[in-house]
Coordinates of C-alpha atoms in Angstrom, one line a residue:
Chain A
M1 CA 65.6 86.7 101.6
Y2 CA 65.2 86.9 97.8
N3 CA 68.7 88.5 97.5
I4 CA 70.3 85.7 99.5
I5 CA 68.6 83.1 97.2
K6 CA 69.9 84.9 94.2
S7 CA 73.5 85.0 95.6
I8 CA 73.2 81.3 96.5
N9 CA 72.2 80.6 92.9
Y10 CA 75.2 82.6 91.7
T11 CA 77.5 80.4 93.7
A12 CA 75.7 77.1 92.9
K13 CA 76.1 77.7 89.1
R14 CA 79.9 77.8 89.8
D15 CA 80.0 74.9 92.2
L16 CA 81.8 72.1 90.5
L17 CA 80.5 69.4 92.8
M18 CA 76.9 70.4 92.3
V19 CA 77.2 70.7 88.5
V20 CA 79.0 67.4 88.2
T21 CA 76.4 65.7 90.5
I22 CA 73.5 66.9 88.4
I23 CA 75.2 65.9 85.1
I24 CA 76.2 62.4 86.3
S25 CA 72.8 61.7 87.9
I26 CA 71.2 62.4 84.5
M27 CA 73.7 60.7 82.3
L28 CA 74.6 57.6 84.3
P29 CA 71.1 56.0 84.7
M30 CA 70.3 56.9 81.1
T31 CA 73.5 55.3 79.9
I32 CA 72.9 52.2 82.0
L33 CA 69.3 52.0 80.7
L34 CA 70.3 52.4 77.1
L35 CA 73.0 49.7 77.5
S36 CA 70.5 47.4 79.2
I37 CA 68.1 47.8 76.2
Q38 CA 71.0 47.3 73.8
L39 CA 72.2 44.1 75.5
G40 CA 68.8 42.7 76.5
D41 CA 65.9 41.2 74.5
V42 CA 63.8 44.3 74.4
N43 CA 63.3 46.5 71.4
F44 CA 64.1 50.1 71.8
S45 CA 60.6 51.0 70.5
D46 CA 59.0 48.9 73.2
V47 CA 60.6 50.9 76.0
T48 CA 57.8 53.3 76.8
G49 CA 57.4 55.7 79.7
S50 CA 55.3 53.2 81.6
Y51 CA 57.7 50.4 80.8
I52 CA 60.4 52.3 82.6
F53 CA 58.1 53.2 85.4
V54 CA 57.5 49.5 86.3
A55 CA 61.1 48.4 85.6
K56 CA 61.9 48.6 89.3
M57 CA 63.0 52.2 88.8
G58 CA 61.7 52.7 92.3
E59 CA 64.7 50.8 93.7
N60 CA 66.9 53.4 92.1
Y61 CA 65.3 56.0 94.3
I62 CA 67.6 55.1 97.1
L63 CA 70.6 56.0 95.0
Y64 CA 69.0 59.4 94.2
T65 CA 68.8 60.1 98.0
F66 CA 72.6 60.6 97.7
V67 CA 71.9 63.2 95.0
I68 CA 69.4 64.8 97.4
M69 CA 72.0 64.8 100.1
I70 CA 74.8 66.4 98.0
L71 CA 72.5 69.1 96.4
T72 CA 70.7 70.0 99.6
C73 CA 73.8 70.3 101.8
K74 CA 75.8 72.2 99.2
A75 CA 73.0 74.6 98.4
A76 CA 72.1 75.3 102.0
M77 CA 75.5 75.2 103.7
G78 CA 78.2 74.8 101.0
D79 CA 79.6 78.1 102.3
G80 CA 79.2 77.3 105.9
G81 CA 83.0 77.1 106.3
D82 CA 83.7 80.6 105.1
K83 CA 82.2 83.9 106.2
T84 CA 79.3 84.1 103.8
I85 CA 76.6 83.7 106.4
N86 CA 78.5 86.1 108.8
Y87 CA 78.4 88.8 106.1
E88 CA 74.7 88.1 105.5
I89 CA 74.1 88.8 109.1
L90 CA 76.4 91.8 109.1
R91 CA 74.5 93.2 106.1
G92 CA 71.3 93.3 108.3
H93 CA 69.5 90.3 107.0
S94 CA 67.5 88.7 109.8
R95 CA 68.4 85.3 111.0
F96 CA 64.9 84.1 109.8
S97 CA 65.4 85.4 106.2
I98 CA 68.9 83.9 106.0
F99 CA 67.5 80.6 107.2
A100 CA 64.5 80.7 104.9
A101 CA 66.6 81.5 101.9
R102 CA 69.0 78.6 102.6
A103 CA 66.1 76.2 103.3
V104 CA 64.3 77.2 100.1
S105 CA 67.5 76.8 98.1
G106 CA 68.3 73.5 99.7
I107 CA 64.9 72.1 99.1
F108 CA 64.8 73.5 95.5
Y109 CA 68.1 71.9 94.6
G110 CA 67.9 68.9 96.8
A111 CA 64.2 67.9 96.3
I112 CA 62.7 69.5 93.3
I113 CA 65.8 69.3 91.0
T114 CA 66.4 65.7 92.1
I115 CA 62.8 64.7 91.4
I116 CA 63.0 66.2 87.9
I117 CA 66.3 64.3 87.3
F118 CA 64.7 61.1 88.7
V119 CA 61.7 61.2 86.4
F120 CA 63.7 62.3 83.4
P121 CA 63.9 58.7 82.0
Y122 CA 60.1 58.4 82.1
I123 CA 59.7 61.7 80.3
F124 CA 62.5 60.9 77.7
F125 CA 61.1 57.5 76.7
G126 CA 57.5 58.7 77.0
L127 CA 58.2 61.4 74.5
I128 CA 60.0 59.1 72.1
N129 CA 58.0 55.9 72.3
G130 CA 54.8 57.1 74.0
W131 CA 53.5 56.3 77.4
G132 CA 52.5 52.7 77.0
E133 CA 50.0 50.3 78.6
E134 CA 51.7 49.0 81.7
V135 CA 50.7 51.9 83.9
K136 CA 47.9 54.5 83.8
M137 CA 49.6 57.8 83.2
S138 CA 47.3 59.7 85.6
D139 CA 48.2 57.3 88.4
A140 CA 51.9 57.5 87.6
L141 CA 51.7 61.3 87.7
L142 CA 49.9 61.2 91.0
R143 CA 52.5 58.9 92.5
I144 CA 55.3 61.2 91.3
A145 CA 53.4 64.3 92.7
I146 CA 52.9 62.6 96.1
S147 CA 56.5 61.5 96.2
I148 CA 57.6 65.1 96.1
V149 CA 56.5 65.5 99.8
P150 CA 58.6 62.6 101.3
T151 CA 61.5 63.8 99.0
I152 CA 61.2 67.2 100.6
R153 CA 61.2 65.4 103.9
V154 CA 64.5 63.7 103.1
S155 CA 65.9 67.0 101.9
C156 CA 64.8 68.7 105.2
M157 CA 66.6 66.0 107.2
F158 CA 69.9 67.0 105.4
L159 CA 69.0 70.6 105.9
F160 CA 68.7 70.0 109.7
L161 CA 72.1 68.2 109.7
S162 CA 73.7 71.1 107.7
F163 CA 72.5 73.7 110.2
L164 CA 73.4 71.5 113.1
F165 CA 77.0 71.2 112.0
S166 CA 77.2 74.5 110.0
S167 CA 79.0 72.4 107.5
S168 CA 77.9 70.7 104.3
G169 CA 80.8 68.2 104.6
K170 CA 79.9 67.0 108.1
A171 CA 76.2 66.9 107.2
M172 CA 77.0 64.7 104.2
A173 CA 79.2 62.5 106.2
L174 CA 76.6 61.8 108.9
G175 CA 73.9 61.8 106.3
Y176 CA 75.6 59.0 104.4
V177 CA 75.8 56.9 107.5
L178 CA 72.1 57.6 108.3
L179 CA 71.0 56.8 104.8
D180 CA 72.9 53.5 104.7
G181 CA 71.6 52.6 108.2
S182 CA 68.0 53.4 107.2
V183 CA 68.2 51.3 104.1
M184 CA 69.7 48.3 105.9
L185 CA 67.2 48.7 108.8
T186 CA 64.2 48.9 106.4
S187 CA 65.4 45.9 104.4
M188 CA 65.9 43.8 107.5
I189 CA 62.5 44.7 109.1
D190 CA 60.8 44.1 105.7
E191 CA 62.5 40.8 105.3
F192 CA 62.1 39.3 108.8
T193 CA 59.0 40.9 110.2
D194 CA 55.5 41.8 109.2
I195 CA 55.9 45.4 110.5
N196 CA 55.1 48.0 108.0
I197 CA 57.6 50.8 108.2
D198 CA 57.1 52.4 104.8
N199 CA 56.6 55.8 106.3
F200 CA 59.3 55.6 109.0
F201 CA 62.0 56.9 106.8
G202 CA 61.4 59.5 104.1
A203 CA 63.4 57.7 101.4
S204 CA 61.4 54.4 101.9
S205 CA 58.2 56.4 102.0
A206 CA 58.9 57.9 98.6
M207 CA 60.4 54.7 97.1
K208 CA 57.3 52.7 97.8
L209 CA 55.3 54.9 95.5
Y210 CA 57.5 53.8 92.6
L211 CA 57.4 50.0 93.4
L212 CA 54.4 48.3 91.8
E213 CA 53.7 44.7 92.4
N214 CA 50.2 43.7 91.7
M215 CA 49.7 43.1 88.0
K216 CA 47.6 41.1 85.5
E217 CA 48.2 40.1 81.9
I218 CA 46.2 41.7 79.2
V219 CA 46.2 41.5 75.5
V220 CA 46.8 44.8 73.5
D221 CA 46.9 44.6 69.7
G222 CA 47.5 40.9 69.9
E223 CA 50.3 41.2 72.3
V224 CA 50.4 40.2 76.0
V225 CA 51.1 43.2 78.3
N226 CA 51.6 43.2 82.0
K227 CA 49.1 45.7 83.4
Y228 CA 49.9 46.9 86.9
V229 CA 47.5 48.0 89.6
T230 CA 48.4 51.6 90.0
E231 CA 45.6 53.3 91.9
V232 CA 47.0 54.8 95.0
P233 CA 45.0 53.8 98.0
G234 CA 43.6 56.7 100.0
D235 CA 45.2 55.6 103.3
V236 CA 48.7 55.5 101.6
I237 CA 48.2 59.1 100.3
T238 CA 47.1 60.3 103.8
K239 CA 49.8 58.5 105.8
T240 CA 52.6 59.5 103.4
L241 CA 51.6 63.1 103.3
I242 CA 50.7 63.6 107.0
I243 CA 53.8 61.9 108.3
S244 CA 56.1 63.6 105.8
V245 CA 54.6 67.1 106.6
I246 CA 55.0 66.5 110.3
M247 CA 58.7 65.5 109.9
I248 CA 59.3 68.5 107.6
I249 CA 58.0 70.8 110.2
V250 CA 60.1 69.1 112.9
Y251 CA 63.3 69.3 110.9
L252 CA 62.8 72.9 109.8
V253 CA 61.8 74.2 113.2
G254 CA 64.7 72.3 114.8
A255 CA 67.2 73.7 112.2
Y256 CA 65.9 77.3 112.7
L257 CA 66.1 77.2 116.4
I258 CA 69.7 76.0 116.2
F259 CA 70.6 78.7 113.7
A260 CA 68.7 81.6 115.3
K261 CA 70.2 81.1 118.8
R262 CA 73.8 80.3 118.0
D263 CA 76.6 82.9 118.2
K264 CA 78.4 83.1 114.8
E265 CA 82.1 83.2 115.8
Chain B
M1 CA 68.4 114.4 114.6
S2 CA 71.0 113.1 117.1
D3 CA 74.5 113.0 115.9
I4 CA 75.2 109.9 118.0
L5 CA 75.2 107.0 115.6
V6 CA 76.1 104.3 118.2
N7 CA 75.3 104.2 121.8
V8 CA 76.5 101.1 123.7
E9 CA 75.4 100.8 127.4
N10 CA 76.6 98.3 129.9
L11 CA 77.3 95.7 127.3
T12 CA 78.4 92.4 128.8
K13 CA 79.2 89.1 127.1
Q14 CA 80.0 86.0 129.0
Y15 CA 81.3 82.8 127.5
G16 CA 80.9 80.2 130.2
K17 CA 83.0 81.5 133.1
T18 CA 84.9 83.9 130.9
L19 CA 83.8 87.5 130.9
A20 CA 84.7 88.8 127.5
L21 CA 83.0 92.2 127.9
D22 CA 82.3 93.7 131.3
N23 CA 79.8 96.6 131.4
V24 CA 81.2 98.3 128.3
S25 CA 79.7 101.7 127.5
F26 CA 80.6 104.2 124.8
K27 CA 79.1 106.5 122.2
I28 CA 80.1 107.1 118.6
K29 CA 79.5 110.5 117.0
K30 CA 78.7 111.0 113.4
G31 CA 81.7 111.9 111.2
S32 CA 84.3 110.7 113.7
I33 CA 87.1 108.3 113.2
V34 CA 87.2 106.2 116.4
G35 CA 90.3 104.1 117.3
L36 CA 89.4 101.1 119.4
I37 CA 92.7 100.2 121.1
G38 CA 93.6 97.2 123.2
P39 CA 95.8 94.2 123.3
N40 CA 94.9 90.8 121.9
G41 CA 91.9 89.4 123.8
A42 CA 90.9 92.8 125.2
G43 CA 87.4 92.6 123.7
K44 CA 87.7 94.8 120.6
T45 CA 86.5 92.1 118.2
T46 CA 83.8 91.0 120.6
I47 CA 82.4 94.5 120.7
M48 CA 82.3 94.6 116.9
K49 CA 80.7 91.2 116.6
A50 CA 78.0 92.3 119.1
M51 CA 77.3 95.4 117.0
G52 CA 77.2 93.3 113.9
G53 CA 74.7 90.8 115.4
L54 CA 77.0 87.8 115.1
I55 CA 76.9 87.2 118.8
F56 CA 74.2 87.8 121.4
P57 CA 75.1 90.0 124.4
T58 CA 74.6 88.5 127.8
S59 CA 73.2 91.8 129.0
G60 CA 73.3 95.5 128.2
S61 CA 72.1 97.3 125.1
I62 CA 73.3 98.5 121.7
E63 CA 71.6 101.4 119.9
M64 CA 72.5 102.1 116.4
F65 CA 71.0 104.9 114.2
G66 CA 68.4 105.4 116.9
A67 CA 67.2 101.8 117.0
K68 CA 67.4 99.3 119.8
D69 CA 65.1 96.5 118.7
E70 CA 66.2 93.6 116.5
K71 CA 64.4 94.8 113.4
G72 CA 65.7 98.3 113.8
L73 CA 69.2 97.1 114.4
N74 CA 69.1 95.0 111.2
K75 CA 67.9 98.0 109.3
A76 CA 70.8 100.0 110.9
R77 CA 73.3 97.3 109.8
S78 CA 72.1 97.8 106.2
R79 CA 73.5 101.3 106.5
M80 CA 76.8 100.0 107.9
S81 CA 79.6 97.8 106.8
F82 CA 81.9 95.5 108.7
M83 CA 85.2 93.9 108.2
I84 CA 85.7 91.6 111.2
E85 CA 88.8 89.4 111.7
T86 CA 89.7 88.3 108.2
P87 CA 87.9 89.9 105.2
Y88 CA 85.2 88.0 103.4
E89 CA 86.4 86.1 100.3
K90 CA 85.7 83.0 98.4
G91 CA 89.1 81.7 97.3
N92 CA 88.0 80.0 94.1
M93 CA 86.4 83.1 92.7
T94 CA 87.9 86.2 91.1
A95 CA 87.8 89.6 92.8
R96 CA 85.0 90.6 90.5
E97 CA 83.0 87.4 91.2
N98 CA 83.4 87.9 94.9
L99 CA 82.1 91.4 94.8
E100 CA 79.3 90.5 92.3
K101 CA 78.1 87.9 94.8
Q102 CA 78.1 90.4 97.6
R103 CA 76.4 93.0 95.4
I104 CA 73.6 90.5 94.7
Q105 CA 73.3 89.6 98.4
K106 CA 73.3 93.2 99.5
G107 CA 70.6 94.0 97.0
I108 CA 72.6 96.8 95.3
P109 CA 70.9 97.4 91.9
D110 CA 73.7 99.2 90.2
K111 CA 75.8 96.6 88.3
N112 CA 78.5 99.2 87.6
R113 CA 79.2 99.6 91.3
V114 CA 81.5 96.6 91.3
D115 CA 83.7 98.1 88.6
E116 CA 83.8 101.5 90.4
V117 CA 84.9 99.8 93.7
L118 CA 87.5 97.6 92.0
E119 CA 89.0 100.7 90.3
F120 CA 89.1 102.6 93.7
V121 CA 90.9 99.8 95.5
K122 CA 93.2 99.1 92.5
L123 CA 92.1 95.6 91.9
A124 CA 90.5 96.2 88.5
D125 CA 93.3 94.6 86.5
T126 CA 93.3 91.2 88.5
G127 CA 91.2 89.6 85.7
K128 CA 90.8 85.9 86.1
K129 CA 93.2 85.5 89.0
V130 CA 91.3 83.8 91.9
V131 CA 91.5 85.3 95.3
K132 CA 93.3 82.4 96.9
N133 CA 96.3 83.4 94.8
F134 CA 96.2 87.1 96.0
S135 CA 98.8 88.6 98.3
L136 CA 97.7 89.7 101.8
G137 CA 97.6 93.3 100.7
M138 CA 95.3 92.5 97.8
R139 CA 93.0 90.5 100.1
Q140 CA 92.8 93.4 102.5
R141 CA 92.0 95.7 99.7
L142 CA 89.3 93.3 98.5
G143 CA 87.9 93.2 102.0
L144 CA 87.8 97.0 102.0
A145 CA 86.2 96.9 98.6
N146 CA 83.4 94.7 100.0
A147 CA 83.1 97.1 102.9
I148 CA 82.5 100.2 100.7
L149 CA 80.3 98.4 98.1
G150 CA 77.1 99.4 99.6
K151 CA 78.1 103.1 100.3
P152 CA 77.8 102.7 104.1
E153 CA 77.4 105.6 106.5
L154 CA 79.4 103.8 109.2
M155 CA 82.2 101.3 108.7
V156 CA 83.5 99.0 111.5
L157 CA 87.0 97.7 110.6
D158 CA 88.9 95.2 112.7
E159 CA 92.6 95.7 112.1
P160 CA 92.3 96.7 108.5
I161 CA 96.1 97.3 108.1
N162 CA 97.2 94.0 109.8
G163 CA 100.0 92.3 107.9
L164 CA 100.4 95.1 105.3
D165 CA 103.7 96.5 104.2
P166 CA 104.3 100.3 104.8
E167 CA 103.1 101.1 101.3
G168 CA 99.9 99.2 101.8
I169 CA 99.4 100.8 105.2
V170 CA 99.7 104.3 103.6
E171 CA 97.3 103.3 100.8
I172 CA 94.6 102.0 103.2
R173 CA 95.0 105.0 105.5
E174 CA 94.5 107.4 102.6
M175 CA 91.5 105.5 101.5
L176 CA 89.9 105.6 104.9
R177 CA 90.7 109.3 105.2
T178 CA 89.0 109.9 101.8
F179 CA 85.8 108.0 103.0
N180 CA 85.6 110.1 106.1
R181 CA 86.3 113.5 104.5
E182 CA 84.7 113.2 101.1
E183 CA 81.9 110.7 101.8
A184 CA 81.2 111.7 105.4
V185 CA 81.6 108.0 106.5
T186 CA 82.0 107.4 110.2
L187 CA 84.7 104.9 111.0
I188 CA 85.4 102.6 114.0
I189 CA 88.9 101.0 113.6
S190 CA 90.7 98.6 115.8
S191 CA 94.4 98.3 115.5
H192 CA 97.6 97.4 117.4
I193 CA 99.6 99.9 115.3
L194 CA 99.0 102.9 117.6
S195 CA 101.2 105.3 115.6
E196 CA 99.0 104.7 112.6
L197 CA 95.8 105.3 114.5
S198 CA 97.2 108.6 115.8
L199 CA 97.5 109.8 112.2
L200 CA 93.9 109.1 111.6
C201 CA 91.6 109.1 114.6
T202 CA 89.5 111.8 116.1
D203 CA 88.6 109.8 119.1
Y204 CA 90.0 106.9 121.1
I205 CA 88.5 104.1 123.2
F206 CA 91.0 102.1 125.3
I207 CA 89.9 98.6 126.3
N208 CA 91.5 95.8 128.2
H209 CA 90.2 92.6 129.9
G210 CA 86.8 93.4 128.5
Q211 CA 86.6 96.8 130.3
I212 CA 86.8 100.3 129.0
K213 CA 90.0 101.9 130.4
G214 CA 89.5 105.4 128.9
V215 CA 87.7 107.4 126.3
F216 CA 89.3 110.5 124.8
T217 CA 89.1 112.8 121.9
A218 CA 92.3 113.3 120.0
D219 CA 92.9 116.7 121.7
E220 CA 92.4 115.2 125.2
L221 CA 94.8 112.4 124.4
K222 CA 97.3 114.8 123.0
E223 CA 97.1 116.7 126.3
Q224 CA 97.6 113.4 128.2
C225 CA 100.5 112.5 126.0
S226 CA 102.1 115.8 126.6
E227 CA 105.7 117.0 127.1
Y228 CA 107.2 116.7 130.5
Y229 CA 110.5 117.1 132.4
H230 CA 112.0 114.0 133.9
I231 CA 113.8 115.0 137.1
D232 CA 116.0 112.8 139.3
T233 CA 117.8 114.2 142.4
D234 CA 119.7 113.1 145.4
N235 CA 116.5 113.5 147.5
N236 CA 113.4 113.1 145.4
E237 CA 111.0 113.2 148.3
K238 CA 112.2 116.7 149.3
A239 CA 112.4 117.7 145.7
S240 CA 108.7 116.9 145.1
V241 CA 107.7 119.1 148.1
I242 CA 109.8 122.0 146.8
L243 CA 108.4 121.6 143.3
T244 CA 104.8 121.6 144.6
N245 CA 105.1 124.3 147.4
T246 CA 107.9 126.6 146.3
C247 CA 107.6 126.4 142.5
G248 CA 103.8 126.1 142.5
I249 CA 103.9 123.3 139.9
E250 CA 100.4 121.6 139.8
R251 CA 101.1 118.5 137.9
V252 CA 103.9 116.6 139.7
E253 CA 104.1 112.8 139.2
V254 CA 106.3 110.5 141.2
M255 CA 107.2 107.4 139.2
E256 CA 107.7 103.9 140.5
D257 CA 111.4 104.3 140.6
G258 CA 111.1 107.4 142.7
S259 CA 112.0 109.9 139.9
I260 CA 109.7 112.8 139.2
R261 CA 107.9 114.1 136.1
I262 CA 106.5 117.6 135.9
Y263 CA 104.0 118.7 133.2
D264 CA 103.8 122.4 133.6
K265 CA 106.1 125.4 133.8
L266 CA 108.4 123.6 131.4
D267 CA 109.9 126.9 130.2
E268 CA 110.9 127.9 133.7
M269 CA 113.6 125.2 134.3
K270 CA 116.2 127.8 135.3
E271 CA 114.0 129.0 138.2
I272 CA 113.1 125.4 139.1
S273 CA 116.7 124.3 139.2
K274 CA 117.6 127.2 141.4
A275 CA 114.7 126.5 143.7
L276 CA 115.9 122.9 144.1
Y277 CA 119.5 123.9 144.7
D278 CA 118.4 126.5 147.3
G279 CA 116.3 123.9 149.0
G280 CA 119.4 121.7 149.4
V281 CA 118.5 119.2 146.6
I282 CA 121.0 118.5 143.8
P283 CA 119.4 117.6 140.4
V284 CA 121.1 114.6 138.9
T285 CA 119.0 114.2 135.8
L286 CA 117.0 116.9 134.1
S287 CA 115.6 116.0 130.6
R288 CA 112.6 117.1 128.5
N289 CA 110.5 114.2 127.0
E290 CA 107.2 113.5 125.4
I291 CA 104.8 110.6 126.2
S292 CA 104.1 108.6 123.1
L293 CA 100.7 107.0 122.5
E294 CA 102.2 103.6 123.2
D295 CA 103.6 104.8 126.5
Y296 CA 100.3 106.3 127.6
Y297 CA 98.4 103.2 126.5
L298 CA 100.8 100.8 128.3
R299 CA 100.6 102.9 131.5
M300 CA 96.8 103.0 131.3
V301 CA 96.2 99.3 130.8
Q302 CA 98.8 98.4 133.4
D303 CA 97.6 101.0 136.0
R304 CA 94.0 100.1 135.7
Q305 CA 94.3 96.3 135.7

């Protein structure tokens, strides 16, 4: 399994789509942020880590699900169309170790790398201008840590699609449709009903952890600052984690059963 | 330790209503070069895929290097290499990058092995040229390079000389012969080019419609593809009786068109002709021939359909 992971990394470093996706997903939001600061009425020095955290960055999470989609599908099944997997089987690697290697690679690139990219602006401005007062750092870190689990859930959904179609392209195509559909459905249900479907989809489950609404005004050093309520309620943690873990297991087991039992022609 | 590396018993593979393999059984001895011969769709590639673990047999068993269970078979496969249908390649990578990726995947610690193999298959000077720009011969050589990368004990090659020019065919044949003689590698090779196989193989397995039609050593096949006399007379029925009873010829074969072939006493044609003439039969055609591998193969697959 370890050798297969190493060989996937060897290819990933040379995969133009993956490299470009990572670079653009770092550069583009940062560029937009810096332009917004430049054009807006906020001083650069006032843009702290917590300022960015509450600046509706959570809504951007939905865009990052496309990054999860591309990186997961390419890492796990970017070579599904050639004979790479066939030759892994012919080498004597078990179906389980091949699956596990590709699942680990898909989750690493799709979920872990994406989370790092996503929180990069917080880290960048936090290091330059400090963390700030809007949000407690420990609560922000907890929210980020918890969001890793639903992010892995989203990644596992794309893993499942990748193994179902044995193709990163087809998985991305259907994944795009499902993502758009889930976003629209969530918005509509949120808008027109009282039904709470935060945990129905992995993306909305993670996104909610970055959207803070309850706040009060406080005075710090003679200046008024909006202080947000950031403690994460216990039931939110529990529901988010339990439902995400269940769905991760469902996706991974489903993907493995498809892969393990299928003839490789 | 047994010298049987592969033992396939009653292997069957069904795809829906199609029986791709029908109770196939054969053994492969260590050190042999086995030619797997059959027309397109005969089941050659299906056998190789089943051995490689790419497809799951419907029934039957495969034993390789003494192992029958899945874990043991996977371990056996690590001692083998395969080139099935088209060779492995990533078109946007160079030859070196392709082999390096395979070296990592196969867990081969020696980084110099890639250079050694490129040198051996004469692809060391391809530099930054990506594989999608290679000729067919170069791609076949890259596939072979991948196959020998892990120093296998048994190589399973599906039509390795397909599409090559004569020079390329000779090169590959010599490489395979070197592996067998100098590195004691056992080879299973499928091919349509029977004349090439006859220059290389020690054993033959004939297959058609998913069934084994015959298994021979090279010597046994040579005996089958022996010289004969083709005889045509004005009364072939009477002639065959004379040949059997009077001349004492044991191997007399009457062909579909009524003509006769005899396989022994080929140096006694003077006496045989006299016996026919004395028996009132006039020989019309009397010619000495040899059965080619192609002729023998075609007859076998047609007779046993």
